């Protein structure tokens, strides 16, 4: 059976940023989140050998912000040294020739959940790679979730069992 790997780009970048000490390239640009994201992505690609890969990203505000102004209202603003790393992460994804998906008004998690359900309907197995344990609600016989358990590099795969 063919395998689809769905990557929550935003969740992985955030996890990497907080798990890896500050790093900078020779130009002084912050790279810790980029390094962590790339390490995790390449490791999972090598281990799982998926037939298809889609990296999902957040774009703008979501319908949840429209329905409830309090949605994530108490969350601190994204640090600038994290925000500037998303461009490099997207460059890595593009360089690797991986597909991306994002939809205005929806979080990456919403998009990957929808793609996982569509993949199941088409007879594909899915592996969701995320730092967001809310994705565990999607686990079934066709959908597994890989997330870190404590240390960033220490991962666990949840399946129906």
PDB file of C-alpha atoms in Angstrom:
ATOM      1  CA  UNK A   1       0.000   0.000   0.000  1.00  0.00           C
ATOM      2  CA  UNK A   2       1.315   3.479  -0.875  1.00  0.00           C
ATOM      3  CA  UNK A   3       2.298   5.829   1.941  1.00  0.00           C
ATOM      4  CA  UNK A   4       1.640   9.546   2.237  1.00  0.00           C
ATOM      5  CA  UNK A   5       3.654  11.586   4.729  1.00  0.00           C
ATOM      6  CA  UNK A   6       1.967  14.770   5.911  1.00  0.00           C
ATOM      7  CA  UNK A   7       4.223  17.233   7.718  1.00  0.00           C
ATOM      8  CA  UNK A   8       2.902  19.994   9.961  1.00  0.00           C
ATOM      9  CA  UNK A   9       5.533  22.540   8.940  1.00  0.00           C
ATOM     10  CA  UNK A  10       4.565  25.150  11.503  1.00  0.00           C
ATOM     11  CA  UNK A  11       4.457  22.727  14.413  1.00  0.00           C
ATOM     12  CA  UNK A  12       7.845  21.223  13.551  1.00  0.00           C
ATOM     13  CA  UNK A  13       9.508  24.611  13.104  1.00  0.00           C
ATOM     14  CA  UNK A  14       8.160  25.785  16.475  1.00  0.00           C
ATOM     15  CA  UNK A  15       9.293  22.595  18.230  1.00  0.00           C
ATOM     16  CA  UNK A  16      12.758  22.847  16.683  1.00  0.00           C
ATOM     17  CA  UNK A  17      13.095  26.513  17.635  1.00  0.00           C
ATOM     18  CA  UNK A  18      12.378  25.799  21.293  1.00  0.00           C
ATOM     19  CA  UNK A  19      14.353  22.529  21.447  1.00  0.00           C
ATOM     20  CA  UNK A  20      17.605  23.591  19.806  1.00  0.00           C
ATOM     21  CA  UNK A  21      19.855  26.275  21.277  1.00  0.00           C
ATOM     22  CA  UNK A  22      20.310  29.430  19.203  1.00  0.00           C
ATOM     23  CA  UNK A  23      22.412  28.892  16.085  1.00  0.00           C
ATOM     24  CA  UNK A  24      23.429  31.384  13.400  1.00  0.00           C
ATOM     25  CA  UNK A  25      24.924  30.995   9.944  1.00  0.00           C
ATOM     26  CA  UNK A  26      28.002  32.892   8.731  1.00  0.00           C
ATOM     27  CA  UNK A  27      25.799  35.894   7.885  1.00  0.00           C
ATOM     28  CA  UNK A  28      24.440  36.034  11.429  1.00  0.00           C
ATOM     29  CA  UNK A  29      20.985  34.741  10.464  1.00  0.00           C
ATOM     30  CA  UNK A  30      19.269  32.530  13.056  1.00  0.00           C
ATOM     31  CA  UNK A  31      19.134  28.895  11.930  1.00  0.00           C
ATOM     32  CA  UNK A  32      18.261  26.698  14.921  1.00  0.00           C
ATOM     33  CA  UNK A  33      14.650  26.100  13.785  1.00  0.00           C
ATOM     34  CA  UNK A  34      15.793  25.519  10.194  1.00  0.00           C
ATOM     35  CA  UNK A  35      18.417  23.008  11.339  1.00  0.00           C
ATOM     36  CA  UNK A  36      15.981  21.150  13.588  1.00  0.00           C
ATOM     37  CA  UNK A  37      13.235  21.072  10.964  1.00  0.00           C
ATOM     38  CA  UNK A  38      15.619  19.779   8.293  1.00  0.00           C
ATOM     39  CA  UNK A  39      17.108  17.151  10.621  1.00  0.00           C
ATOM     40  CA  UNK A  40      13.692  15.818  11.618  1.00  0.00           C
ATOM     41  CA  UNK A  41      12.354  15.875   8.054  1.00  0.00           C
ATOM     42  CA  UNK A  42      15.357  14.132   6.511  1.00  0.00           C
ATOM     43  CA  UNK A  43      15.417  11.531   9.278  1.00  0.00           C
ATOM     44  CA  UNK A  44      11.748  10.629   8.848  1.00  0.00           C
ATOM     45  CA  UNK A  45      12.065  10.576   5.053  1.00  0.00           C
ATOM     46  CA  UNK A  46      14.983   8.126   5.335  1.00  0.00           C
ATOM     47  CA  UNK A  47      13.232   5.909   7.883  1.00  0.00           C
ATOM     48  CA  UNK A  48       9.709   5.853   6.486  1.00  0.00           C
ATOM     49  CA  UNK A  49      10.441   6.103   2.732  1.00  0.00           C
ATOM     50  CA  UNK A  50       7.021   7.555   1.847  1.00  0.00           C
ATOM     51  CA  UNK A  51       5.702   7.494  -1.710  1.00  0.00           C
ATOM     52  CA  UNK A  52       4.265  10.994  -1.373  1.00  0.00           C
ATOM     53  CA  UNK A  53       5.040  13.943   0.901  1.00  0.00           C
ATOM     54  CA  UNK A  54       3.107  17.149   1.577  1.00  0.00           C
ATOM     55  CA  UNK A  55       4.334  19.832   3.973  1.00  0.00           C
ATOM     56  CA  UNK A  56       1.490  21.961   5.338  1.00  0.00           C
ATOM     57  CA  UNK A  57       1.872  25.533   6.581  1.00  0.00           C
ATOM     58  CA  UNK A  58      -0.318  28.088   8.331  1.00  0.00           C
ATOM     59  CA  UNK A  59      -1.231  31.243   6.428  1.00  0.00           C
ATOM     60  CA  UNK A  60      -2.871  34.235   8.066  1.00  0.00           C
ATOM     61  CA  UNK A  61      -5.730  34.172  10.530  1.00  0.00           C
ATOM     62  CA  UNK A  62      -8.148  31.256  10.663  1.00  0.00           C
ATOM     63  CA  UNK A  63     -11.904  30.944  10.816  1.00  0.00           C
ATOM     64  CA  UNK A  64     -11.420  30.336  14.558  1.00  0.00           C
ATOM     65  CA  UNK A  65     -10.119  33.896  14.949  1.00  0.00           C
ATOM     66  CA  UNK A  66     -13.260  35.172  13.203  1.00  0.00           C
ATOM     67  CA  UNK A  67     -15.581  33.096  15.381  1.00  0.00           C
ATOM     68  CA  UNK A  68     -13.818  33.899  18.639  1.00  0.00           C
ATOM     69  CA  UNK A  69     -11.577  36.941  19.063  1.00  0.00           C
ATOM     70  CA  UNK A  70     -10.160  35.234  22.185  1.00  0.00           C
ATOM     71  CA  UNK A  71      -8.714  32.383  20.084  1.00  0.00           C
ATOM     72  CA  UNK A  72      -4.998  32.317  20.949  1.00  0.00           C
ATOM     73  CA  UNK A  73      -5.353  35.892  22.267  1.00  0.00           C
ATOM     74  CA  UNK A  74      -3.084  35.153  25.232  1.00  0.00           C
ATOM     75  CA  UNK A  75      -0.385  33.529  23.111  1.00  0.00           C
ATOM     76  CA  UNK A  76       2.758  35.657  22.938  1.00  0.00           C
ATOM     77  CA  UNK A  77       3.787  37.073  19.570  1.00  0.00           C
ATOM     78  CA  UNK A  78       6.174  34.957  17.510  1.00  0.00           C
ATOM     79  CA  UNK A  79       9.782  35.918  18.251  1.00  0.00           C
ATOM     80  CA  UNK A  80      11.410  37.711  15.314  1.00  0.00           C
ATOM     81  CA  UNK A  81      14.343  35.271  15.240  1.00  0.00           C
ATOM     82  CA  UNK A  82      11.807  32.468  14.713  1.00  0.00           C
ATOM     83  CA  UNK A  83       9.660  34.292  12.161  1.00  0.00           C
ATOM     84  CA  UNK A  84      12.615  34.962   9.852  1.00  0.00           C
ATOM     85  CA  UNK A  85      13.439  31.230   9.682  1.00  0.00           C
ATOM     86  CA  UNK A  86      10.220  30.213   7.897  1.00  0.00           C
ATOM     87  CA  UNK A  87      11.548  31.460   4.557  1.00  0.00           C
ATOM     88  CA  UNK A  88      14.582  29.171   4.801  1.00  0.00           C
ATOM     89  CA  UNK A  89      12.369  26.248   5.841  1.00  0.00           C
ATOM     90  CA  UNK A  90      10.234  26.783   2.735  1.00  0.00           C
ATOM     91  CA  UNK A  91      13.421  26.903   0.635  1.00  0.00           C
ATOM     92  CA  UNK A  92      14.442  23.496   1.996  1.00  0.00           C
ATOM     93  CA  UNK A  93      11.029  22.028   1.212  1.00  0.00           C
ATOM     94  CA  UNK A  94      11.162  23.438  -2.327  1.00  0.00           C
ATOM     95  CA  UNK A  95      14.750  22.267  -2.881  1.00  0.00           C
ATOM     96  CA  UNK A  96      13.768  18.749  -1.843  1.00  0.00           C
ATOM     97  CA  UNK A  97      10.948  18.874  -4.400  1.00  0.00           C
ATOM     98  CA  UNK A  98       8.240  18.336  -1.789  1.00  0.00           C
ATOM     99  CA  UNK A  99       4.684  19.505  -2.269  1.00  0.00           C
ATOM    100  CA  UNK A 100       3.250  22.150   0.043  1.00  0.00           C
ATOM    101  CA  UNK A 101      -0.322  22.851   1.045  1.00  0.00           C
ATOM    102  CA  UNK A 102      -1.840  25.779   2.847  1.00  0.00           C
ATOM    103  CA  UNK A 103      -5.258  27.368   2.771  1.00  0.00           C
ATOM    104  CA  UNK A 104      -6.162  30.868   3.873  1.00  0.00           C
ATOM    105  CA  UNK A 105      -8.427  30.706   6.915  1.00  0.00           C
ATOM    106  CA  UNK A 106      -7.181  27.312   8.105  1.00  0.00           C
ATOM    107  CA  UNK A 107      -4.286  26.077  10.211  1.00  0.00           C
ATOM    108  CA  UNK A 108      -1.787  23.582   8.816  1.00  0.00           C
ATOM    109  CA  UNK A 109      -3.287  20.977  11.167  1.00  0.00           C
ATOM    110  CA  UNK A 110      -6.711  21.442   9.547  1.00  0.00           C
ATOM    111  CA  UNK A 111      -5.239  20.955   6.089  1.00  0.00           C
ATOM    112  CA  UNK A 112      -3.241  17.854   6.980  1.00  0.00           C
ATOM    113  CA  UNK A 113      -6.235  16.317   8.744  1.00  0.00           C
ATOM    114  CA  UNK A 114      -8.329  16.805   5.613  1.00  0.00           C
ATOM    115  CA  UNK A 115      -5.568  15.393   3.408  1.00  0.00           C
ATOM    116  CA  UNK A 116      -5.241  12.354   5.687  1.00  0.00           C
ATOM    117  CA  UNK A 117      -8.968  11.631   5.386  1.00  0.00           C
ATOM    118  CA  UNK A 118      -8.850  12.075   1.601  1.00  0.00           C
ATOM    119  CA  UNK A 119      -5.825   9.758   1.408  1.00  0.00           C
ATOM    120  CA  UNK A 120      -7.658   7.081   3.395  1.00  0.00           C
ATOM    121  CA  UNK A 121     -10.593   7.317   0.987  1.00  0.00           C
ATOM    122  CA  UNK A 122      -8.143   6.700  -1.872  1.00  0.00           C
ATOM    123  CA  UNK A 123      -6.550   3.678  -0.193  1.00  0.00           C
ATOM    124  CA  UNK A 124      -3.350   5.337   1.032  1.00  0.00           C
ATOM    125  CA  UNK A 125      -1.762   4.990   4.452  1.00  0.00           C
ATOM    126  CA  UNK A 126      -0.806   8.305   6.057  1.00  0.00           C
ATOM    127  CA  UNK A 127       1.863   9.307   8.526  1.00  0.00           C
ATOM    128  CA  UNK A 128       1.325  12.717  10.111  1.00  0.00           C
ATOM    129  CA  UNK A 129       4.566  14.260  11.375  1.00  0.00           C
ATOM    130  CA  UNK A 130       3.789  16.957  13.920  1.00  0.00           C
ATOM    131  CA  UNK A 131       4.539  18.372  17.323  1.00  0.00           C
ATOM    132  CA  UNK A 132       0.826  18.881  17.961  1.00  0.00           C
ATOM    133  CA  UNK A 133      -0.706  16.003  19.910  1.00  0.00           C
ATOM    134  CA  UNK A 134      -4.191  17.167  18.858  1.00  0.00           C
ATOM    135  CA  UNK A 135      -3.434  15.140  15.710  1.00  0.00           C
ATOM    136  CA  UNK A 136      -3.815  11.946  17.753  1.00  0.00           C
ATOM    137  CA  UNK A 137      -7.574  12.205  17.217  1.00  0.00           C
ATOM    138  CA  UNK A 138      -6.904  11.294  13.561  1.00  0.00           C
ATOM    139  CA  UNK A 139      -5.211   7.961  14.333  1.00  0.00           C
ATOM    140  CA  UNK A 140      -6.944   4.902  12.924  1.00  0.00           C
ATOM    141  CA  UNK A 141      -6.036   1.796  10.903  1.00  0.00           C
ATOM    142  CA  UNK A 142      -4.786   3.943   7.992  1.00  0.00           C
ATOM    143  CA  UNK A 143      -3.404   7.009   9.814  1.00  0.00           C
ATOM    144  CA  UNK A 144      -0.410   7.095  12.164  1.00  0.00           C
ATOM    145  CA  UNK A 145       1.040  10.111  13.965  1.00  0.00           C
ATOM    146  CA  UNK A 146       4.736  10.697  14.643  1.00  0.00           C
ATOM    147  CA  UNK A 147       5.600  13.240  17.310  1.00  0.00           C
ATOM    148  CA  UNK A 148       8.454  13.914  19.678  1.00  0.00           C
ATOM    149  CA  UNK A 149       8.218  12.686  23.242  1.00  0.00           C
ATOM    150  CA  UNK A 150      10.200  15.057  25.373  1.00  0.00           C
ATOM    151  CA  UNK A 151      13.476  15.596  23.571  1.00  0.00           C
ATOM    152  CA  UNK A 152      13.055  16.836  20.007  1.00  0.00           C
ATOM    153  CA  UNK A 153      14.968  13.930  18.466  1.00  0.00           C
ATOM    154  CA  UNK A 154      13.197  11.303  20.572  1.00  0.00           C
ATOM    155  CA  UNK A 155      10.091  10.364  18.574  1.00  0.00           C
ATOM    156  CA  UNK A 156       7.171   8.021  18.941  1.00  0.00           C
ATOM    157  CA  UNK A 157       4.679   6.782  16.349  1.00  0.00           C
ATOM    158  CA  UNK A 158       1.098   6.346  17.438  1.00  0.00           C
ATOM    159  CA  UNK A 159      -1.031   3.848  15.544  1.00  0.00           C
ATOM    160  CA  UNK A 160      -4.435   2.243  16.080  1.00  0.00           C
ATOM    161  CA  UNK A 161      -2.987  -0.315  18.493  1.00  0.00           C
TER     162      UNK A 161
END
